[in-house]
PDB file of C-alpha atoms in Angstrom:
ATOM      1  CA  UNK N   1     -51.297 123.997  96.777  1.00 73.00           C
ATOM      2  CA  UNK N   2     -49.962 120.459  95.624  1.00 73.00           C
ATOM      3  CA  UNK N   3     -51.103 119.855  92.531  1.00 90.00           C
ATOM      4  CA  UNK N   4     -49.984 117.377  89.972  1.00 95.00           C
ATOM      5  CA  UNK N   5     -50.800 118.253  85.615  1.00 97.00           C
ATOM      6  CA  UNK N   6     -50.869 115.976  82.806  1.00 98.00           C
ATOM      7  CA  UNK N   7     -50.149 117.228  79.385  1.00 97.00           C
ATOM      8  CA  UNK N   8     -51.790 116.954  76.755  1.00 98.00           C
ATOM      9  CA  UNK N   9     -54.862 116.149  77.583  1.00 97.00           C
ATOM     10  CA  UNK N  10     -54.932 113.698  74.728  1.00 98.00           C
ATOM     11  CA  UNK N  11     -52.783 112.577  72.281  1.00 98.00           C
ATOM     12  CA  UNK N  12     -53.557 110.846  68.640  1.00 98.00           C
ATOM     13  CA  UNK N  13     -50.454 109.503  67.178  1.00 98.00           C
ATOM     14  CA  UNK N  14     -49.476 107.430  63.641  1.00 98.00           C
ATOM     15  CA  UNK N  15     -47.923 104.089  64.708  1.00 98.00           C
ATOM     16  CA  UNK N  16     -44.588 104.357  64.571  1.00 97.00           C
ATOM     17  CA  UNK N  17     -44.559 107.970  65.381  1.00 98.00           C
ATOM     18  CA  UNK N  18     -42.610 109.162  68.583  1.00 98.00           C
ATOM     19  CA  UNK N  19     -44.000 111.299  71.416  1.00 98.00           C
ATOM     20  CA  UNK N  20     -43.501 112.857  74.809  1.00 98.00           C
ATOM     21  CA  UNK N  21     -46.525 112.881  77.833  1.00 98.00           C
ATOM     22  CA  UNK N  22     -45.420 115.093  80.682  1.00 98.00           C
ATOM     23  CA  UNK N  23     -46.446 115.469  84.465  1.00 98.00           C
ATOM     24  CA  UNK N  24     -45.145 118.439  85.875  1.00 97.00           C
ATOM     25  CA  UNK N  25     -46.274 118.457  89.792  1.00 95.00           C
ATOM     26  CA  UNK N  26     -45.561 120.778  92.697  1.00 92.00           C
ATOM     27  CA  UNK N  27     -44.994 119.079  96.357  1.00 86.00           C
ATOM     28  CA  UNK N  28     -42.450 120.568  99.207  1.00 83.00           C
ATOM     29  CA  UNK N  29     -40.497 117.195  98.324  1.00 85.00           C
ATOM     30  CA  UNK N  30     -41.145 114.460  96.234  1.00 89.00           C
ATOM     31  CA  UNK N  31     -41.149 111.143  97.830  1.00 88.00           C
ATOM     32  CA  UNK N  32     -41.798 109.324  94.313  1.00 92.00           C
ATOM     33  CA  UNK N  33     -43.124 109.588  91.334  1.00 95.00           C
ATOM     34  CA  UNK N  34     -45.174 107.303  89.540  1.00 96.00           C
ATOM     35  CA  UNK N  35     -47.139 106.483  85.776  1.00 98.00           C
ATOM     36  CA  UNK N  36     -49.743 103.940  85.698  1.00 98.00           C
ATOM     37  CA  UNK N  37     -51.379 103.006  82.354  1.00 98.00           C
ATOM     38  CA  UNK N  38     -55.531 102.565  82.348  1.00 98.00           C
ATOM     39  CA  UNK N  39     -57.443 100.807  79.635  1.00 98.00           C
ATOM     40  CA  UNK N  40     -61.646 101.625  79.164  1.00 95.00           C
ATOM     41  CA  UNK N  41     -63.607 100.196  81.597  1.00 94.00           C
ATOM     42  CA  UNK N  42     -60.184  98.655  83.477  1.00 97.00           C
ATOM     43  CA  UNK N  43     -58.597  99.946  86.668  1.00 97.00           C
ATOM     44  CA  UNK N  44     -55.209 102.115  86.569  1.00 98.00           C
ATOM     45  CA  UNK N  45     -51.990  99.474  85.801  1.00 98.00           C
ATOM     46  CA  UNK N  46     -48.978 100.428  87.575  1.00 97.00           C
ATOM     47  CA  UNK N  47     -45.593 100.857  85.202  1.00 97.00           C
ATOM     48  CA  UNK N  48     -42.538 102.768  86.575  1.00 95.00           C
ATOM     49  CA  UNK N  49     -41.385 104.524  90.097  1.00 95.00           C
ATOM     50  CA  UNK N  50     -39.098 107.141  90.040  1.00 96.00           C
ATOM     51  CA  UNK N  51     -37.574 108.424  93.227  1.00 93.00           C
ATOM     52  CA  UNK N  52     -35.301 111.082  92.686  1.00 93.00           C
ATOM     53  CA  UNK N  53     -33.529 113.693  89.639  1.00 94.00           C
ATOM     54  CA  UNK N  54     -32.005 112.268  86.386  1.00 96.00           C
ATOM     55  CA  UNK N  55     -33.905 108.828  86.677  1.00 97.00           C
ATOM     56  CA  UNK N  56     -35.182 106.796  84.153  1.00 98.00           C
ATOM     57  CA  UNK N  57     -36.762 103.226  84.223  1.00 97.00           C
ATOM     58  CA  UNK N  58     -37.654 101.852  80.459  1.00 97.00           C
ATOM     59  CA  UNK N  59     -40.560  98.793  79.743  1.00 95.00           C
ATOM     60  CA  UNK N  60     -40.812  98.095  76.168  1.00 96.00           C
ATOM     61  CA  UNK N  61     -41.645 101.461  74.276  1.00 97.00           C
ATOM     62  CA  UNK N  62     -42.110 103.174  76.987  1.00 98.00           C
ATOM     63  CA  UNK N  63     -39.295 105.667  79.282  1.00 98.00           C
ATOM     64  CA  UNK N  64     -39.710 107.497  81.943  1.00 98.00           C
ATOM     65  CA  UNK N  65     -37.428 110.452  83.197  1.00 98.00           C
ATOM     66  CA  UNK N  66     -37.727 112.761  86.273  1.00 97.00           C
ATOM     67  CA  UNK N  67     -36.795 116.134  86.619  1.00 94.00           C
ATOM     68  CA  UNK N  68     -36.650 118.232  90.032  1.00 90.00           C
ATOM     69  CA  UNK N  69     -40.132 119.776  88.911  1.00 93.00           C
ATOM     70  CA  UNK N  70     -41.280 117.123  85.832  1.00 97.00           C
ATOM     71  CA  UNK N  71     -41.377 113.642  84.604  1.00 98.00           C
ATOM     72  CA  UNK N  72     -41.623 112.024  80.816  1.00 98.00           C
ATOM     73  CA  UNK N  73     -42.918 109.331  79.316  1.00 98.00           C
ATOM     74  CA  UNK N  74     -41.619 108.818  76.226  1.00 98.00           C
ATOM     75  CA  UNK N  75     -43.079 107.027  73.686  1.00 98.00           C
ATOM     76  CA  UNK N  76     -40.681 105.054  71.013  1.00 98.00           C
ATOM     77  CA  UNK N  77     -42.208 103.810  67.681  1.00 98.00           C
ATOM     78  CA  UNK N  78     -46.112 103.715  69.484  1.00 98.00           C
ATOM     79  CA  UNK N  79     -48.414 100.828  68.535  1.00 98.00           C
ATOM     80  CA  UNK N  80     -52.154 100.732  68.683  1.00 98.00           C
ATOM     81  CA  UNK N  81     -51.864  98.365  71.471  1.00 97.00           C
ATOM     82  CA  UNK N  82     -50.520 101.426  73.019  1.00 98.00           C
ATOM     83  CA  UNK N  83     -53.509 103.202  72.928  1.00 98.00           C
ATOM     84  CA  UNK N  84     -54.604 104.336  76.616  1.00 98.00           C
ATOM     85  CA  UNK N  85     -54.748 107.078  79.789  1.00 98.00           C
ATOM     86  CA  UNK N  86     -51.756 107.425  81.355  1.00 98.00           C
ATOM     87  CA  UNK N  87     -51.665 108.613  84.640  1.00 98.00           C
ATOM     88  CA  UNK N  88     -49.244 110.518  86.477  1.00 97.00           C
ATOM     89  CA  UNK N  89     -49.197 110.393  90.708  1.00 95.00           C
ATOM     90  CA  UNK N  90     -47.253 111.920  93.083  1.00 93.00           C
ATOM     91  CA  UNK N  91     -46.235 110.886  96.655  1.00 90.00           C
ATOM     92  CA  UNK N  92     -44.945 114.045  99.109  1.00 85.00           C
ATOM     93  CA  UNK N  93     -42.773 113.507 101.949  1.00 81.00           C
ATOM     94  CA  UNK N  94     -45.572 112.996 104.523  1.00 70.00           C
ATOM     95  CA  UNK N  95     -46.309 115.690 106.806  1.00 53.00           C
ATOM     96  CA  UNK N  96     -47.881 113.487 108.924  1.00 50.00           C
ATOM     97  CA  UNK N  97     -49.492 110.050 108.684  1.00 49.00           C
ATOM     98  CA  UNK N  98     -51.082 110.572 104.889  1.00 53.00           C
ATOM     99  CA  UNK N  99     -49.983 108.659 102.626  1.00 63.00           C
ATOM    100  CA  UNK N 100     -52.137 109.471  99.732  1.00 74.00           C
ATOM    101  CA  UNK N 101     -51.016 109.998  96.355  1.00 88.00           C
ATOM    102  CA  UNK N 102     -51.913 113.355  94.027  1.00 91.00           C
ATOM    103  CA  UNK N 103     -53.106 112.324  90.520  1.00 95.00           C
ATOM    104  CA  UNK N 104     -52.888 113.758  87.733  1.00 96.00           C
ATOM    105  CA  UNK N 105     -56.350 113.522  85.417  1.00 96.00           C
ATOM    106  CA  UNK N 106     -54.051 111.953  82.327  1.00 97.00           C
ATOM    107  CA  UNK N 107     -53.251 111.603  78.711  1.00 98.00           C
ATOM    108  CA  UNK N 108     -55.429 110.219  76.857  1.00 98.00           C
ATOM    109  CA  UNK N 109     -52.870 108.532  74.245  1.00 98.00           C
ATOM    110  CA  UNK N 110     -54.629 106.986  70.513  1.00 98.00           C
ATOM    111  CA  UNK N 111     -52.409 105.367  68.210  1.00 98.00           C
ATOM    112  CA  UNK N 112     -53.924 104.898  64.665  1.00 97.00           C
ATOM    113  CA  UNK N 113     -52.482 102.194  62.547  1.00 96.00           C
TER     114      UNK N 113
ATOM    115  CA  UNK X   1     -53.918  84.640  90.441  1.00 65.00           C
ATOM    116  CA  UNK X   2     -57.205  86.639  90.467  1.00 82.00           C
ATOM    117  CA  UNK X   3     -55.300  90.107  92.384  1.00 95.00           C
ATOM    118  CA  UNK X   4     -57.941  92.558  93.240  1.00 98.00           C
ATOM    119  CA  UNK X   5     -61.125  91.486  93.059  1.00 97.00           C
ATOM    120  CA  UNK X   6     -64.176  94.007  92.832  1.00 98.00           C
ATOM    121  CA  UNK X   7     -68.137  93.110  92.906  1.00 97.00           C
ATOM    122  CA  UNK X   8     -70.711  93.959  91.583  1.00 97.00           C
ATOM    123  CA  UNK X   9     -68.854  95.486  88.585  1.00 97.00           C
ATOM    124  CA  UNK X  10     -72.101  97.460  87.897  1.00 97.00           C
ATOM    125  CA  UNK X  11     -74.703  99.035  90.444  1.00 97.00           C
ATOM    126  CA  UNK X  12     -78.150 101.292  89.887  1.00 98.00           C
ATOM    127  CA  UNK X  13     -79.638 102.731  93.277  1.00 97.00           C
ATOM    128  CA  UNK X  14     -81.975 105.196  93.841  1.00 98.00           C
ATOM    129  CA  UNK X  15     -81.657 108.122  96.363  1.00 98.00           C
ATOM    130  CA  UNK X  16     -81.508 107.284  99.774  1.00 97.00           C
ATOM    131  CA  UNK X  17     -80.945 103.191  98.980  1.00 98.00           C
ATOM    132  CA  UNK X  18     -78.209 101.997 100.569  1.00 97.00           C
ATOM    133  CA  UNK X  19     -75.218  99.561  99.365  1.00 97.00           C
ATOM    134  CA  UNK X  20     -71.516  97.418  99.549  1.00 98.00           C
ATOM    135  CA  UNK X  21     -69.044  97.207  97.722  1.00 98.00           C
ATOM    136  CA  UNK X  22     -66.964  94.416  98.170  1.00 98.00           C
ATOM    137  CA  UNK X  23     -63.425  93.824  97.740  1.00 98.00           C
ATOM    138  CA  UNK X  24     -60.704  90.791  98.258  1.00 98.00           C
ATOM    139  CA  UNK X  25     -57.284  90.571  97.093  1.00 97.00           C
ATOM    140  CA  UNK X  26     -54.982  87.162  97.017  1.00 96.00           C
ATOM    141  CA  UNK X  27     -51.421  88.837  97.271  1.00 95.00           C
ATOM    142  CA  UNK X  28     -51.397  89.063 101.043  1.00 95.00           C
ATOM    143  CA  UNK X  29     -50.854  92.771 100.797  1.00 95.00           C
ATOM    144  CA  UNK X  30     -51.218  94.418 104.065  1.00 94.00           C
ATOM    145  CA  UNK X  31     -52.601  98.084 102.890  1.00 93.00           C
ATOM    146  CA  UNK X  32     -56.395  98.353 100.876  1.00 95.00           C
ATOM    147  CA  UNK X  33     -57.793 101.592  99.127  1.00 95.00           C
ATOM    148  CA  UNK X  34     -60.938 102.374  97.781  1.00 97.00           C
ATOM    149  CA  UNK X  35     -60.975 105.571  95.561  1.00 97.00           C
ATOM    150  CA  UNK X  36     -63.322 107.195  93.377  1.00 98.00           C
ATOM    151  CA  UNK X  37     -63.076 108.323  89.926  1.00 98.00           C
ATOM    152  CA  UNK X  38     -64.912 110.912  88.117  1.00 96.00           C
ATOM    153  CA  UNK X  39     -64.251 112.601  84.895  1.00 91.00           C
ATOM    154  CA  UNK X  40     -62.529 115.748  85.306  1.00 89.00           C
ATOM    155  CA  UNK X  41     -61.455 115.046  88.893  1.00 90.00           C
ATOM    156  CA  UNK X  42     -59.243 112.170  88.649  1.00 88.00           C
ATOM    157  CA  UNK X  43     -58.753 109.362  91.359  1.00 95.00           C
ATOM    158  CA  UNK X  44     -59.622 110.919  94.636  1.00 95.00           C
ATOM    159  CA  UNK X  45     -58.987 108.277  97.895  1.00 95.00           C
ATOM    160  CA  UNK X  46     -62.028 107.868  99.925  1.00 96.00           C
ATOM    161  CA  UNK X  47     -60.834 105.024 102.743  1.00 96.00           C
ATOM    162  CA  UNK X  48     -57.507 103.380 102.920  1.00 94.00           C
ATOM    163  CA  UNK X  49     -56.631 100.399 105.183  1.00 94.00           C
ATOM    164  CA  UNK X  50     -53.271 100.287 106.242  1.00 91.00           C
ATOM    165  CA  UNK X  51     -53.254  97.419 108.250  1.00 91.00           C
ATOM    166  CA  UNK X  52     -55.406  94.623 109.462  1.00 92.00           C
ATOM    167  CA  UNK X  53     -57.736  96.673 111.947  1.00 91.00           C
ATOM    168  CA  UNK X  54     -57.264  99.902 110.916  1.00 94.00           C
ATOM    169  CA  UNK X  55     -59.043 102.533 108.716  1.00 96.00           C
ATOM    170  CA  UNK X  56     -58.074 105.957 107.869  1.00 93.00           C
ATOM    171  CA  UNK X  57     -60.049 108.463 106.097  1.00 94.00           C
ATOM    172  CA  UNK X  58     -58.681 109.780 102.718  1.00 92.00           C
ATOM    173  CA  UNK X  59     -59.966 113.188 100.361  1.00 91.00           C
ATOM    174  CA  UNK X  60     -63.520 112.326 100.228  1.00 95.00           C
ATOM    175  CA  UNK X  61     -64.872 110.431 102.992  1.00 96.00           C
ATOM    176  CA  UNK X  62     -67.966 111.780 103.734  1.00 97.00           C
ATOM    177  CA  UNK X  63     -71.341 109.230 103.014  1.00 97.00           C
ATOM    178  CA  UNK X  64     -69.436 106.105 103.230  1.00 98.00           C
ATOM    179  CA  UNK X  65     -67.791 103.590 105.824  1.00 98.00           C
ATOM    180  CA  UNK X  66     -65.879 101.174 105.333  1.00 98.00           C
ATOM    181  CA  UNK X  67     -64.799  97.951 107.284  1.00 97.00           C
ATOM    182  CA  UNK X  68     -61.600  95.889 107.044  1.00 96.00           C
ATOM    183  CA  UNK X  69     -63.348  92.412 107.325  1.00 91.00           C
ATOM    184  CA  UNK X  70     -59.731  90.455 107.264  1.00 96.00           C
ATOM    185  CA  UNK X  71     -56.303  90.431 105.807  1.00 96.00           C
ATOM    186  CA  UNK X  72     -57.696  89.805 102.141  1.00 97.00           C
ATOM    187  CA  UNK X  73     -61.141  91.904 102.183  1.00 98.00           C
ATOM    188  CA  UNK X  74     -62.237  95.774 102.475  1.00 98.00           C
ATOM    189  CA  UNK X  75     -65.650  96.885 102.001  1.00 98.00           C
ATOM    190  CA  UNK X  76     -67.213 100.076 101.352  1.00 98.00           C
ATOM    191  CA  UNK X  77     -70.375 101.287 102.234  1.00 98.00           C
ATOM    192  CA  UNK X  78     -72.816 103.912 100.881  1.00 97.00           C
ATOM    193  CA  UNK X  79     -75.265 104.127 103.893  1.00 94.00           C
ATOM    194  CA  UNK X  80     -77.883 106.686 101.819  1.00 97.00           C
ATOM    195  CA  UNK X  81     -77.013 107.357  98.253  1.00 97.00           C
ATOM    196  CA  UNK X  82     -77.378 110.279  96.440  1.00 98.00           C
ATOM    197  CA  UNK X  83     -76.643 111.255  92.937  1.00 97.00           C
ATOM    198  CA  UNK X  84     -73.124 112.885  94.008  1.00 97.00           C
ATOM    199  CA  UNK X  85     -71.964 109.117  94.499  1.00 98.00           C
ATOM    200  CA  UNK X  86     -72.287 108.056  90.838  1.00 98.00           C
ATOM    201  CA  UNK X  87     -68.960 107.390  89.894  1.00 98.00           C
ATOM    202  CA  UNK X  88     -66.590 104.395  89.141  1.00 98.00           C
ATOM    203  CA  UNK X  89     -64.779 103.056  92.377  1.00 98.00           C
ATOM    204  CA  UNK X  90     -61.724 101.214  92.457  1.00 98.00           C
ATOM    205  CA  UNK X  91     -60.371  99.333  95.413  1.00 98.00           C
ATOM    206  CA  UNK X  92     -56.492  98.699  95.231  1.00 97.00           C
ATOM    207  CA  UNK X  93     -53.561  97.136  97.145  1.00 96.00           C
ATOM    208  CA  UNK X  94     -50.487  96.888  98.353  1.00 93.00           C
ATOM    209  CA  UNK X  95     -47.860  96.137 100.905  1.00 87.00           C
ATOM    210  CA  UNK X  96     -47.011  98.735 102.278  1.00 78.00           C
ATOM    211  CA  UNK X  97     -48.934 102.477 102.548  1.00 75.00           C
ATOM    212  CA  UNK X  98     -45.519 104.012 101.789  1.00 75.00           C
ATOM    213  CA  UNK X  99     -44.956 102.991  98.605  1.00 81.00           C
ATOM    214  CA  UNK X 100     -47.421 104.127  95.584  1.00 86.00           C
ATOM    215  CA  UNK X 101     -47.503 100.800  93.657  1.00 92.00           C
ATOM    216  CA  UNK X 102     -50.827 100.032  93.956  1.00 95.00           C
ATOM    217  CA  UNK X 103     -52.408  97.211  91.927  1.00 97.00           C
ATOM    218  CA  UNK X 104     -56.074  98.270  91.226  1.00 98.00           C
ATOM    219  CA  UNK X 105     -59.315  96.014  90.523  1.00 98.00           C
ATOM    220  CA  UNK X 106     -61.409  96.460  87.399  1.00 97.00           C
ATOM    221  CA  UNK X 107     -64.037  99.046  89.479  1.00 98.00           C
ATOM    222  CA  UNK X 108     -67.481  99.609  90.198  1.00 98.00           C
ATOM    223  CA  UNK X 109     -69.535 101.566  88.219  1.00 98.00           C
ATOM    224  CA  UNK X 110     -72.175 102.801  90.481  1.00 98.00           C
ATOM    225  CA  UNK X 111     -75.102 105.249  89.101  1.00 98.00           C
ATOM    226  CA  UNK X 112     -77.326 106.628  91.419  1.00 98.00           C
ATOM    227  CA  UNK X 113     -80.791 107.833  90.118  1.00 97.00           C
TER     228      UNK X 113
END
């Protein structure tokens, strides 16, 4: 079954303090990957694609890398404006006309100053 | 710009009441979505819109309809209610169906009683 999982399930951090979120998946081929950031009581913000193995897009703190079966989001020096769920979806090369994404239920990232 | 668009933000019904959703985006994107989100099952697509005319069912169709009113607005409709629907919806965008950029609204938070 396609399936995509987010680990940890949450995540407190010291500002300052680096850290890793993964989202391994499993699709019969990736047609991207992709990490959104959601605040409370906001919808899900889109941040980085990633199409294909050895990847990496960077925004601020935040880098992404993609593996064949994985992808990263690193987390350099964290901030409390940082804090949030980050989600992980996954786009499969269509078998048909479906074009729906698989999500991943998140990370729940804190970052305590 | 104002970008995705959701109202109401917050909703009570009681069983067997029936209900919109409305949504309208100003970035002339072509595709609509309205998903569901519930704790411990992640985004889950109910309708999508690819085009001006069209609507496709997603994961979790059943109890609602939907209608692609124009270009800029997609509606969702809860017919008759029931306490399964409570959940936050989110209607999103975006040019294209292929791609998984999606730029979300701020939700619905709908309880059903």
């Amino acid at each position: 079954e396609d399936q995509v999982t987010q680990s940890p399930e949450a995540l407190r951090l010291q500002e300052g303090e680096s850290s890793s979120l993964n989202c391994s998946y499993t699709v019969s081929g990736l047609r991207g990957l992709f990490w959104y950031r959601q605040d409370p009581g906001k919808g899900p913000e889109f941040l980085f694609t990633l199409y294909s193995a050895g990847e990496e897009k960077e925004k601020e703190r935040l880098k992404a890398t993609l593996t064949k079966k994985e992808s990263f989001l690193h987390i350099t020096a964290p901030k409390p404006e940082d804090s949030a769920t980050y989600l992980c979806a996954v786009q499969e090369v269509p078998a048909g006309n479906n074009r729906k994404l698989i999500w991943g239920l998140g990370t729940s990232l804190a970052v305590n100053p | 710009n104002a970008g995705v668009t959701q109202t109401p933000k917050f909703q009570v019904l009681k069983t067997g009441q029936s209900m919109t959703l409305q949504c309208a985006q100003d970035m002339n994107h072509n595709s609509m979505y309205w998903y569901r989100q519930d704790p411990g099952m992640g985004l889950r697509l109910i309708y999508y819109s690819a085009s001006e005319g069209t609507t496709d069912k997603g994961e979790v169709p059943n109890g609602y309809n939907v209608s692609r009113l124009n270009k800029r607005e997609f509606s969702l409709r809860l017919e008759s209610a029931a306490p399964s629907q409570t959940s936050v919806y989110f209607c999103a965008s975006n040019f294209l169906t292929e791609t998984g950029e999606l730029f979300f609204g701020e939700g619905s938070r709908l309880t059903v009683l």
